[in-house]
Amino acid sequence: MKNIYKTLSTLCMLFLSLSVFSQIGVYNEAPDASSTLDIKSTDRGVMIPRLTTTQKQAISAPAHSLLVYDTDQNCISQNVGTETVPEWKCLTGFGHYFFYMPSINIPTVTKGVATTIDLFDIYQSQYASPASASLGAPASIPKYLAATDLYYYITYHDPTLIRINSISNGGVMNYTVLRKANYDSYMNIVFVVK
């Protein structure tokens, strides 16, 4: 009887001293050792919670790196901030970091008066109704960004023609015309995805 207790005690000590690691495999009997969850499929995907922007922002103390699909912004959104100060960033939707604004006409008739022009609104209206499209393309270009999802830059303009007074978070540019434009005057406007 003493031998049985000794053997059981030894086995218990052995089991308690072993480190236990486990991975969960879904449709996968041999999950990768570096993963916590390893899902195998050739005909299905993974669905993460789908929330509107308002619902996402209402999550109480969202963990750093929490992921949701934002149905308003049409993107996988990640909290890159903290639980107390969340900062949600879209991880999908755009394969580029910046893009040039479509060509627009900036009025230069009224000299010396501060004037505003909504860069984002013009950008959206051009994307909503393109002049032409390739065969089979949708009638409008999908819009995934809100005005506050972008930074706005003027990378070039003639400072003797126009003075840029300010550009708001929403893409409204305030400018003053200093002199009438020549035929060769132009401005480069760049949008950068936040």
JSON list of C-alpha atoms in Angstrom, two decimals:
[
{"chain": "A", "resi": 1, "resn": "MET", "atom": "CA", "xyz": [0.00, 0.00, 0.00]},
{"chain": "A", "resi": 2, "resn": "LYS", "atom": "CA", "xyz": [2.90, 2.31, 0.78]},
{"chain": "A", "resi": 3, "resn": "ASN", "atom": "CA", "xyz": [4.28, 1.71, -2.68]},
{"chain": "A", "resi": 4, "resn": "ILE", "atom": "CA", "xyz": [0.99, 2.75, -4.30]},
{"chain": "A", "resi": 5, "resn": "TYR", "atom": "CA", "xyz": [0.96, 6.04, -2.35]},
{"chain": "A", "resi": 6, "resn": "LYS", "atom": "CA", "xyz": [4.61, 6.59, -3.23]},
{"chain": "A", "resi": 7, "resn": "THR", "atom": "CA", "xyz": [3.92, 5.96, -6.89]},
{"chain": "A", "resi": 8, "resn": "LEU", "atom": "CA", "xyz": [0.82, 8.21, -6.90]},
{"chain": "A", "resi": 9, "resn": "SER", "atom": "CA", "xyz": [2.73, 10.96, -5.06]},
{"chain": "A", "resi": 10, "resn": "THR", "atom": "CA", "xyz": [5.58, 10.74, -7.53]},
{"chain": "A", "resi": 11, "resn": "LEU", "atom": "CA", "xyz": [3.20, 10.90, -10.50]},
{"chain": "A", "resi": 12, "resn": "CYS", "atom": "CA", "xyz": [1.35, 13.88, -9.00]},
{"chain": "A", "resi": 13, "resn": "MET", "atom": "CA", "xyz": [4.64, 15.73, -8.44]},
{"chain": "A", "resi": 14, "resn": "LEU", "atom": "CA", "xyz": [5.71, 14.92, -11.97]},
{"chain": "A", "resi": 15, "resn": "PHE", "atom": "CA", "xyz": [2.45, 16.24, -13.46]},
{"chain": "A", "resi": 16, "resn": "LEU", "atom": "CA", "xyz": [2.53, 19.36, -11.32]},
{"chain": "A", "resi": 17, "resn": "SER", "atom": "CA", "xyz": [6.09, 20.17, -12.34]},
{"chain": "A", "resi": 18, "resn": "LEU", "atom": "CA", "xyz": [5.34, 19.98, -16.07]},
{"chain": "A", "resi": 19, "resn": "SER", "atom": "CA", "xyz": [4.56, 23.21, -17.89]},
{"chain": "A", "resi": 20, "resn": "VAL", "atom": "CA", "xyz": [1.33, 22.92, -19.77]},
{"chain": "A", "resi": 21, "resn": "PHE", "atom": "CA", "xyz": [0.94, 24.60, -23.14]},
{"chain": "A", "resi": 22, "resn": "SER", "atom": "CA", "xyz": [-2.13, 24.33, -25.29]},
{"chain": "A", "resi": 23, "resn": "GLN", "atom": "CA", "xyz": [-3.32, 25.64, -28.59]},
{"chain": "A", "resi": 24, "resn": "ILE", "atom": "CA", "xyz": [-6.85, 25.48, -29.87]},
{"chain": "A", "resi": 25, "resn": "GLY", "atom": "CA", "xyz": [-7.32, 24.05, -33.31]},
{"chain": "A", "resi": 26, "resn": "VAL", "atom": "CA", "xyz": [-10.57, 24.55, -35.22]},
{"chain": "A", "resi": 27, "resn": "TYR", "atom": "CA", "xyz": [-10.83, 22.02, -38.05]},
{"chain": "A", "resi": 28, "resn": "ASN", "atom": "CA", "xyz": [-7.17, 21.43, -37.26]},
{"chain": "A", "resi": 29, "resn": "GLU", "atom": "CA", "xyz": [-5.88, 18.54, -35.17]},
{"chain": "A", "resi": 30, "resn": "ALA", "atom": "CA", "xyz": [-2.31, 19.88, -35.11]},
{"chain": "A", "resi": 31, "resn": "PRO", "atom": "CA", "xyz": [-2.43, 23.64, -34.34]},
{"chain": "A", "resi": 32, "resn": "ASP", "atom": "CA", "xyz": [0.81, 25.56, -34.76]},
{"chain": "A", "resi": 33, "resn": "ALA", "atom": "CA", "xyz": [2.80, 25.74, -31.51]},
{"chain": "A", "resi": 34, "resn": "SER", "atom": "CA", "xyz": [3.23, 29.51, -31.85]},
{"chain": "A", "resi": 35, "resn": "SER", "atom": "CA", "xyz": [-0.53, 30.15, -32.01]},
{"chain": "A", "resi": 36, "resn": "THR", "atom": "CA", "xyz": [-3.25, 30.30, -29.41]},
{"chain": "A", "resi": 37, "resn": "LEU", "atom": "CA", "xyz": [-5.92, 29.69, -32.03]},
{"chain": "A", "resi": 38, "resn": "ASP", "atom": "CA", "xyz": [-5.24, 27.99, -35.36]},
{"chain": "A", "resi": 39, "resn": "ILE", "atom": "CA", "xyz": [-8.19, 27.75, -37.75]},
{"chain": "A", "resi": 40, "resn": "LYS", "atom": "CA", "xyz": [-7.94, 25.61, -40.87]},
{"chain": "A", "resi": 41, "resn": "SER", "atom": "CA", "xyz": [-10.35, 25.94, -43.76]},
{"chain": "A", "resi": 42, "resn": "THR", "atom": "CA", "xyz": [-10.32, 25.96, -47.53]},
{"chain": "A", "resi": 43, "resn": "ASP", "atom": "CA", "xyz": [-13.82, 27.34, -48.01]},
{"chain": "A", "resi": 44, "resn": "ARG", "atom": "CA", "xyz": [-14.66, 29.61, -45.04]},
{"chain": "A", "resi": 45, "resn": "GLY", "atom": "CA", "xyz": [-13.35, 32.72, -43.29]},
{"chain": "A", "resi": 46, "resn": "VAL", "atom": "CA", "xyz": [-13.37, 34.32, -39.85]},
{"chain": "A", "resi": 47, "resn": "MET", "atom": "CA", "xyz": [-16.06, 36.78, -38.76]},
{"chain": "A", "resi": 48, "resn": "ILE", "atom": "CA", "xyz": [-15.17, 39.35, -36.14]},
{"chain": "A", "resi": 49, "resn": "PRO", "atom": "CA", "xyz": [-17.78, 41.54, -34.39]},
{"chain": "A", "resi": 50, "resn": "ARG", "atom": "CA", "xyz": [-19.44, 44.04, -36.74]},
{"chain": "A", "resi": 51, "resn": "LEU", "atom": "CA", "xyz": [-20.25, 47.41, -35.14]},
{"chain": "A", "resi": 52, "resn": "THR", "atom": "CA", "xyz": [-21.10, 50.91, -36.29]},
{"chain": "A", "resi": 53, "resn": "THR", "atom": "CA", "xyz": [-18.58, 53.64, -35.43]},
{"chain": "A", "resi": 54, "resn": "THR", "atom": "CA", "xyz": [-20.86, 54.81, -32.59]},
{"chain": "A", "resi": 55, "resn": "GLN", "atom": "CA", "xyz": [-21.17, 51.29, -31.17]},
{"chain": "A", "resi": 56, "resn": "LYS", "atom": "CA", "xyz": [-17.40, 50.79, -31.42]},
{"chain": "A", "resi": 57, "resn": "GLN", "atom": "CA", "xyz": [-16.68, 54.06, -29.64]},
{"chain": "A", "resi": 58, "resn": "ALA", "atom": "CA", "xyz": [-19.15, 53.08, -26.88]},
{"chain": "A", "resi": 59, "resn": "ILE", "atom": "CA", "xyz": [-17.13, 49.97, -25.93]},
{"chain": "A", "resi": 60, "resn": "SER", "atom": "CA", "xyz": [-16.18, 50.40, -22.28]},
{"chain": "A", "resi": 61, "resn": "ALA", "atom": "CA", "xyz": [-12.39, 50.28, -21.72]},
{"chain": "A", "resi": 62, "resn": "PRO", "atom": "CA", "xyz": [-11.49, 48.59, -25.04]},
{"chain": "A", "resi": 63, "resn": "ALA", "atom": "CA", "xyz": [-8.26, 46.63, -24.76]},
{"chain": "A", "resi": 64, "resn": "HIS", "atom": "CA", "xyz": [-5.19, 47.82, -26.66]},
{"chain": "A", "resi": 65, "resn": "SER", "atom": "CA", "xyz": [-5.21, 45.96, -30.03]},
{"chain": "A", "resi": 66, "resn": "LEU", "atom": "CA", "xyz": [-8.94, 45.06, -29.82]},
{"chain": "A", "resi": 67, "resn": "LEU", "atom": "CA", "xyz": [-10.32, 44.40, -33.32]},
{"chain": "A", "resi": 68, "resn": "VAL", "atom": "CA", "xyz": [-13.83, 45.03, -34.70]},
{"chain": "A", "resi": 69, "resn": "TYR", "atom": "CA", "xyz": [-15.24, 45.52, -38.17]},
{"chain": "A", "resi": 70, "resn": "ASP", "atom": "CA", "xyz": [-16.53, 49.10, -38.47]},
{"chain": "A", "resi": 71, "resn": "THR", "atom": "CA", "xyz": [-19.62, 48.97, -40.71]},
{"chain": "A", "resi": 72, "resn": "ASP", "atom": "CA", "xyz": [-19.68, 52.76, -41.21]},
{"chain": "A", "resi": 73, "resn": "GLN", "atom": "CA", "xyz": [-16.05, 53.02, -42.34]},
{"chain": "A", "resi": 74, "resn": "ASN", "atom": "CA", "xyz": [-16.02, 49.58, -44.04]},
{"chain": "A", "resi": 75, "resn": "CYS", "atom": "CA", "xyz": [-12.78, 48.53, -42.40]},
{"chain": "A", "resi": 76, "resn": "ILE", "atom": "CA", "xyz": [-11.24, 46.33, -39.75]},
{"chain": "A", "resi": 77, "resn": "SER", "atom": "CA", "xyz": [-10.66, 48.78, -36.92]},
{"chain": "A", "resi": 78, "resn": "GLN", "atom": "CA", "xyz": [-8.05, 48.36, -34.17]},
{"chain": "A", "resi": 79, "resn": "ASN", "atom": "CA", "xyz": [-7.65, 50.21, -30.88]},
{"chain": "A", "resi": 80, "resn": "VAL", "atom": "CA", "xyz": [-4.05, 51.43, -31.04]},
{"chain": "A", "resi": 81, "resn": "GLY", "atom": "CA", "xyz": [-4.59, 53.55, -27.93]},
{"chain": "A", "resi": 82, "resn": "THR", "atom": "CA", "xyz": [-5.13, 52.48, -24.35]},
{"chain": "A", "resi": 83, "resn": "GLU", "atom": "CA", "xyz": [-8.18, 51.28, -22.43]},
{"chain": "A", "resi": 84, "resn": "THR", "atom": "CA", "xyz": [-8.66, 54.75, -20.94]},
{"chain": "A", "resi": 85, "resn": "VAL", "atom": "CA", "xyz": [-7.81, 56.71, -24.12]},
{"chain": "A", "resi": 86, "resn": "PRO", "atom": "CA", "xyz": [-8.83, 54.54, -27.09]},
{"chain": "A", "resi": 87, "resn": "GLU", "atom": "CA", "xyz": [-7.61, 55.48, -30.57]},
{"chain": "A", "resi": 88, "resn": "TRP", "atom": "CA", "xyz": [-9.28, 53.51, -33.34]},
{"chain": "A", "resi": 89, "resn": "LYS", "atom": "CA", "xyz": [-7.43, 53.05, -36.66]},
{"chain": "A", "resi": 90, "resn": "CYS", "atom": "CA", "xyz": [-8.64, 51.39, -39.86]},
{"chain": "A", "resi": 91, "resn": "LEU", "atom": "CA", "xyz": [-6.39, 48.54, -40.92]},
{"chain": "A", "resi": 92, "resn": "THR", "atom": "CA", "xyz": [-8.05, 47.88, -44.26]},
{"chain": "A", "resi": 93, "resn": "GLY", "atom": "CA", "xyz": [-9.68, 49.73, -47.09]},
{"chain": "A", "resi": 94, "resn": "PHE", "atom": "CA", "xyz": [-6.69, 51.46, -48.64]},
{"chain": "A", "resi": 95, "resn": "GLY", "atom": "CA", "xyz": [-3.54, 50.05, -50.13]},
{"chain": "A", "resi": 96, "resn": "HIS", "atom": "CA", "xyz": [-1.77, 53.41, -50.13]},
{"chain": "A", "resi": 97, "resn": "TYR", "atom": "CA", "xyz": [-0.78, 55.96, -47.57]},
{"chain": "A", "resi": 98, "resn": "PHE", "atom": "CA", "xyz": [-1.45, 59.15, -49.52]},
{"chain": "A", "resi": 99, "resn": "PHE", "atom": "CA", "xyz": [-3.10, 60.31, -52.72]},
{"chain": "A", "resi": 100, "resn": "TYR", "atom": "CA", "xyz": [-3.46, 63.50, -54.72]},
{"chain": "A", "resi": 101, "resn": "MET", "atom": "CA", "xyz": [-6.72, 65.36, -54.77]},
{"chain": "A", "resi": 102, "resn": "PRO", "atom": "CA", "xyz": [-8.53, 65.23, -58.13]},
{"chain": "A", "resi": 103, "resn": "SER", "atom": "CA", "xyz": [-8.14, 68.29, -60.37]},
{"chain": "A", "resi": 104, "resn": "ILE", "atom": "CA", "xyz": [-10.30, 71.20, -59.29]},
{"chain": "A", "resi": 105, "resn": "ASN", "atom": "CA", "xyz": [-10.74, 74.85, -60.14]},
{"chain": "A", "resi": 106, "resn": "ILE", "atom": "CA", "xyz": [-9.90, 77.24, -57.29]},
{"chain": "A", "resi": 107, "resn": "PRO", "atom": "CA", "xyz": [-11.52, 80.64, -57.93]},
{"chain": "A", "resi": 108, "resn": "THR", "atom": "CA", "xyz": [-8.99, 83.52, -58.00]},
{"chain": "A", "resi": 109, "resn": "VAL", "atom": "CA", "xyz": [-11.32, 86.34, -59.05]},
{"chain": "A", "resi": 110, "resn": "THR", "atom": "CA", "xyz": [-11.96, 88.08, -55.71]},
{"chain": "A", "resi": 111, "resn": "LYS", "atom": "CA", "xyz": [-8.68, 89.70, -54.76]},
{"chain": "A", "resi": 112, "resn": "GLY", "atom": "CA", "xyz": [-7.83, 90.41, -51.10]},
{"chain": "A", "resi": 113, "resn": "VAL", "atom": "CA", "xyz": [-10.87, 88.65, -49.58]},
{"chain": "A", "resi": 114, "resn": "ALA", "atom": "CA", "xyz": [-10.51, 85.51, -47.44]},
{"chain": "A", "resi": 115, "resn": "THR", "atom": "CA", "xyz": [-12.42, 82.72, -49.19]},
{"chain": "A", "resi": 116, "resn": "THR", "atom": "CA", "xyz": [-13.10, 79.10, -48.25]},
{"chain": "A", "resi": 117, "resn": "ILE", "atom": "CA", "xyz": [-13.30, 76.00, -50.38]},
{"chain": "A", "resi": 118, "resn": "ASP", "atom": "CA", "xyz": [-14.24, 72.55, -49.05]},
{"chain": "A", "resi": 119, "resn": "LEU", "atom": "CA", "xyz": [-11.55, 70.25, -50.47]},
{"chain": "A", "resi": 120, "resn": "PHE", "atom": "CA", "xyz": [-13.11, 67.10, -49.02]},
{"chain": "A", "resi": 121, "resn": "ASP", "atom": "CA", "xyz": [-16.59, 67.94, -50.34]},
{"chain": "A", "resi": 122, "resn": "ILE", "atom": "CA", "xyz": [-15.21, 68.48, -53.85]},
{"chain": "A", "resi": 123, "resn": "TYR", "atom": "CA", "xyz": [-13.23, 65.23, -53.62]},
{"chain": "A", "resi": 124, "resn": "GLN", "atom": "CA", "xyz": [-16.37, 63.34, -52.54]},
{"chain": "A", "resi": 125, "resn": "SER", "atom": "CA", "xyz": [-18.57, 64.87, -55.25]},
{"chain": "A", "resi": 126, "resn": "GLN", "atom": "CA", "xyz": [-16.06, 63.93, -57.98]},
{"chain": "A", "resi": 127, "resn": "TYR", "atom": "CA", "xyz": [-15.89, 60.37, -56.67]},
{"chain": "A", "resi": 128, "resn": "ALA", "atom": "CA", "xyz": [-19.70, 60.16, -56.48]},
{"chain": "A", "resi": 129, "resn": "SER", "atom": "CA", "xyz": [-20.12, 60.99, -60.16]},
{"chain": "A", "resi": 130, "resn": "PRO", "atom": "CA", "xyz": [-17.03, 60.27, -62.28]},
{"chain": "A", "resi": 131, "resn": "ALA", "atom": "CA", "xyz": [-17.05, 61.60, -65.84]},
{"chain": "A", "resi": 132, "resn": "SER", "atom": "CA", "xyz": [-16.31, 58.14, -67.35]},
{"chain": "A", "resi": 133, "resn": "ALA", "atom": "CA", "xyz": [-15.67, 54.59, -66.20]},
{"chain": "A", "resi": 134, "resn": "SER", "atom": "CA", "xyz": [-14.40, 51.33, -67.68]},
{"chain": "A", "resi": 135, "resn": "LEU", "atom": "CA", "xyz": [-16.86, 48.70, -68.89]},
{"chain": "A", "resi": 136, "resn": "GLY", "atom": "CA", "xyz": [-18.51, 46.94, -65.94]},
{"chain": "A", "resi": 137, "resn": "ALA", "atom": "CA", "xyz": [-17.31, 49.45, -63.33]},
{"chain": "A", "resi": 138, "resn": "PRO", "atom": "CA", "xyz": [-19.81, 50.73, -60.73]},
{"chain": "A", "resi": 139, "resn": "ALA", "atom": "CA", "xyz": [-21.38, 54.14, -61.42]},
{"chain": "A", "resi": 140, "resn": "SER", "atom": "CA", "xyz": [-19.57, 55.73, -58.46]},
{"chain": "A", "resi": 141, "resn": "ILE", "atom": "CA", "xyz": [-16.26, 55.14, -56.70]},
{"chain": "A", "resi": 142, "resn": "PRO", "atom": "CA", "xyz": [-16.75, 53.64, -53.21]},
{"chain": "A", "resi": 143, "resn": "LYS", "atom": "CA", "xyz": [-16.15, 56.15, -50.40]},
{"chain": "A", "resi": 144, "resn": "TYR", "atom": "CA", "xyz": [-14.52, 54.65, -47.33]},
{"chain": "A", "resi": 145, "resn": "LEU", "atom": "CA", "xyz": [-13.13, 57.76, -45.66]},
{"chain": "A", "resi": 146, "resn": "ALA", "atom": "CA", "xyz": [-14.71, 60.51, -43.63]},
{"chain": "A", "resi": 147, "resn": "ALA", "atom": "CA", "xyz": [-13.35, 64.06, -43.82]},
{"chain": "A", "resi": 148, "resn": "THR", "atom": "CA", "xyz": [-11.64, 63.66, -40.45]},
{"chain": "A", "resi": 149, "resn": "ASP", "atom": "CA", "xyz": [-9.88, 60.42, -41.56]},
{"chain": "A", "resi": 150, "resn": "LEU", "atom": "CA", "xyz": [-7.43, 62.49, -43.61]},
{"chain": "A", "resi": 151, "resn": "TYR", "atom": "CA", "xyz": [-4.65, 65.02, -43.17]},
{"chain": "A", "resi": 152, "resn": "TYR", "atom": "CA", "xyz": [-4.62, 67.79, -45.80]},
{"chain": "A", "resi": 153, "resn": "TYR", "atom": "CA", "xyz": [-1.46, 69.29, -47.32]},
{"chain": "A", "resi": 154, "resn": "ILE", "atom": "CA", "xyz": [-0.67, 71.88, -49.93]},
{"chain": "A", "resi": 155, "resn": "THR", "atom": "CA", "xyz": [2.68, 70.67, -51.29]},
{"chain": "A", "resi": 156, "resn": "TYR", "atom": "CA", "xyz": [3.03, 73.41, -53.89]},
{"chain": "A", "resi": 157, "resn": "HIS", "atom": "CA", "xyz": [1.38, 76.71, -54.78]},
{"chain": "A", "resi": 158, "resn": "ASP", "atom": "CA", "xyz": [2.46, 80.15, -55.98]},
{"chain": "A", "resi": 159, "resn": "PRO", "atom": "CA", "xyz": [2.70, 82.28, -52.80]},
{"chain": "A", "resi": 160, "resn": "THR", "atom": "CA", "xyz": [2.57, 85.47, -54.89]},
{"chain": "A", "resi": 161, "resn": "LEU", "atom": "CA", "xyz": [-0.85, 84.39, -56.22]},
{"chain": "A", "resi": 162, "resn": "ILE", "atom": "CA", "xyz": [-2.61, 82.77, -53.23]},
{"chain": "A", "resi": 163, "resn": "ARG", "atom": "CA", "xyz": [-1.97, 82.91, -49.48]},
{"chain": "A", "resi": 164, "resn": "ILE", "atom": "CA", "xyz": [-3.18, 79.76, -47.66]},
{"chain": "A", "resi": 165, "resn": "ASN", "atom": "CA", "xyz": [-4.63, 81.00, -44.36]},
{"chain": "A", "resi": 166, "resn": "SER", "atom": "CA", "xyz": [-5.68, 77.65, -42.88]},
{"chain": "A", "resi": 167, "resn": "ILE", "atom": "CA", "xyz": [-6.97, 74.14, -43.57]},
{"chain": "A", "resi": 168, "resn": "SER", "atom": "CA", "xyz": [-9.44, 72.63, -41.09]},
{"chain": "A", "resi": 169, "resn": "ASN", "atom": "CA", "xyz": [-9.51, 69.00, -39.85]},
{"chain": "A", "resi": 170, "resn": "GLY", "atom": "CA", "xyz": [-12.45, 68.45, -42.20]},
{"chain": "A", "resi": 171, "resn": "GLY", "atom": "CA", "xyz": [-10.62, 69.70, -45.31]},
{"chain": "A", "resi": 172, "resn": "VAL", "atom": "CA", "xyz": [-11.98, 73.24, -45.59]},
{"chain": "A", "resi": 173, "resn": "MET", "atom": "CA", "xyz": [-9.23, 75.50, -46.95]},
{"chain": "A", "resi": 174, "resn": "ASN", "atom": "CA", "xyz": [-9.29, 79.23, -46.24]},
{"chain": "A", "resi": 175, "resn": "TYR", "atom": "CA", "xyz": [-7.24, 81.28, -48.71]},
{"chain": "A", "resi": 176, "resn": "THR", "atom": "CA", "xyz": [-6.76, 84.84, -49.91]},
{"chain": "A", "resi": 177, "resn": "VAL", "atom": "CA", "xyz": [-6.17, 85.71, -53.58]},
{"chain": "A", "resi": 178, "resn": "LEU", "atom": "CA", "xyz": [-3.23, 88.11, -53.93]},
{"chain": "A", "resi": 179, "resn": "ARG", "atom": "CA", "xyz": [-3.40, 88.50, -57.73]},
{"chain": "A", "resi": 180, "resn": "LYS", "atom": "CA", "xyz": [-5.28, 87.02, -60.67]},
{"chain": "A", "resi": 181, "resn": "ALA", "atom": "CA", "xyz": [-4.00, 83.63, -61.83]},
{"chain": "A", "resi": 182, "resn": "ASN", "atom": "CA", "xyz": [-1.99, 83.10, -65.02]},
{"chain": "A", "resi": 183, "resn": "TYR", "atom": "CA", "xyz": [-2.64, 80.18, -67.32]},
{"chain": "A", "resi": 184, "resn": "ASP", "atom": "CA", "xyz": [0.30, 78.27, -65.84]},
{"chain": "A", "resi": 185, "resn": "SER", "atom": "CA", "xyz": [-0.60, 78.61, -62.13]},
{"chain": "A", "resi": 186, "resn": "TYR", "atom": "CA", "xyz": [-1.43, 75.44, -60.24]},
{"chain": "A", "resi": 187, "resn": "MET", "atom": "CA", "xyz": [-1.52, 73.93, -56.76]},
{"chain": "A", "resi": 188, "resn": "ASN", "atom": "CA", "xyz": [-0.76, 70.42, -55.49]},
{"chain": "A", "resi": 189, "resn": "ILE", "atom": "CA", "xyz": [-3.11, 69.12, -52.77]},
{"chain": "A", "resi": 190, "resn": "VAL", "atom": "CA", "xyz": [-2.28, 65.85, -51.05]},
{"chain": "A", "resi": 191, "resn": "PHE", "atom": "CA", "xyz": [-4.51, 63.81, -48.76]},
{"chain": "A", "resi": 192, "resn": "VAL", "atom": "CA", "xyz": [-2.82, 61.50, -46.26]},
{"chain": "A", "resi": 193, "resn": "VAL", "atom": "CA", "xyz": [-4.81, 58.71, -44.61]},
{"chain": "A", "resi": 194, "resn": "LYS", "atom": "CA", "xyz": [-4.51, 59.04, -40.82]}
]
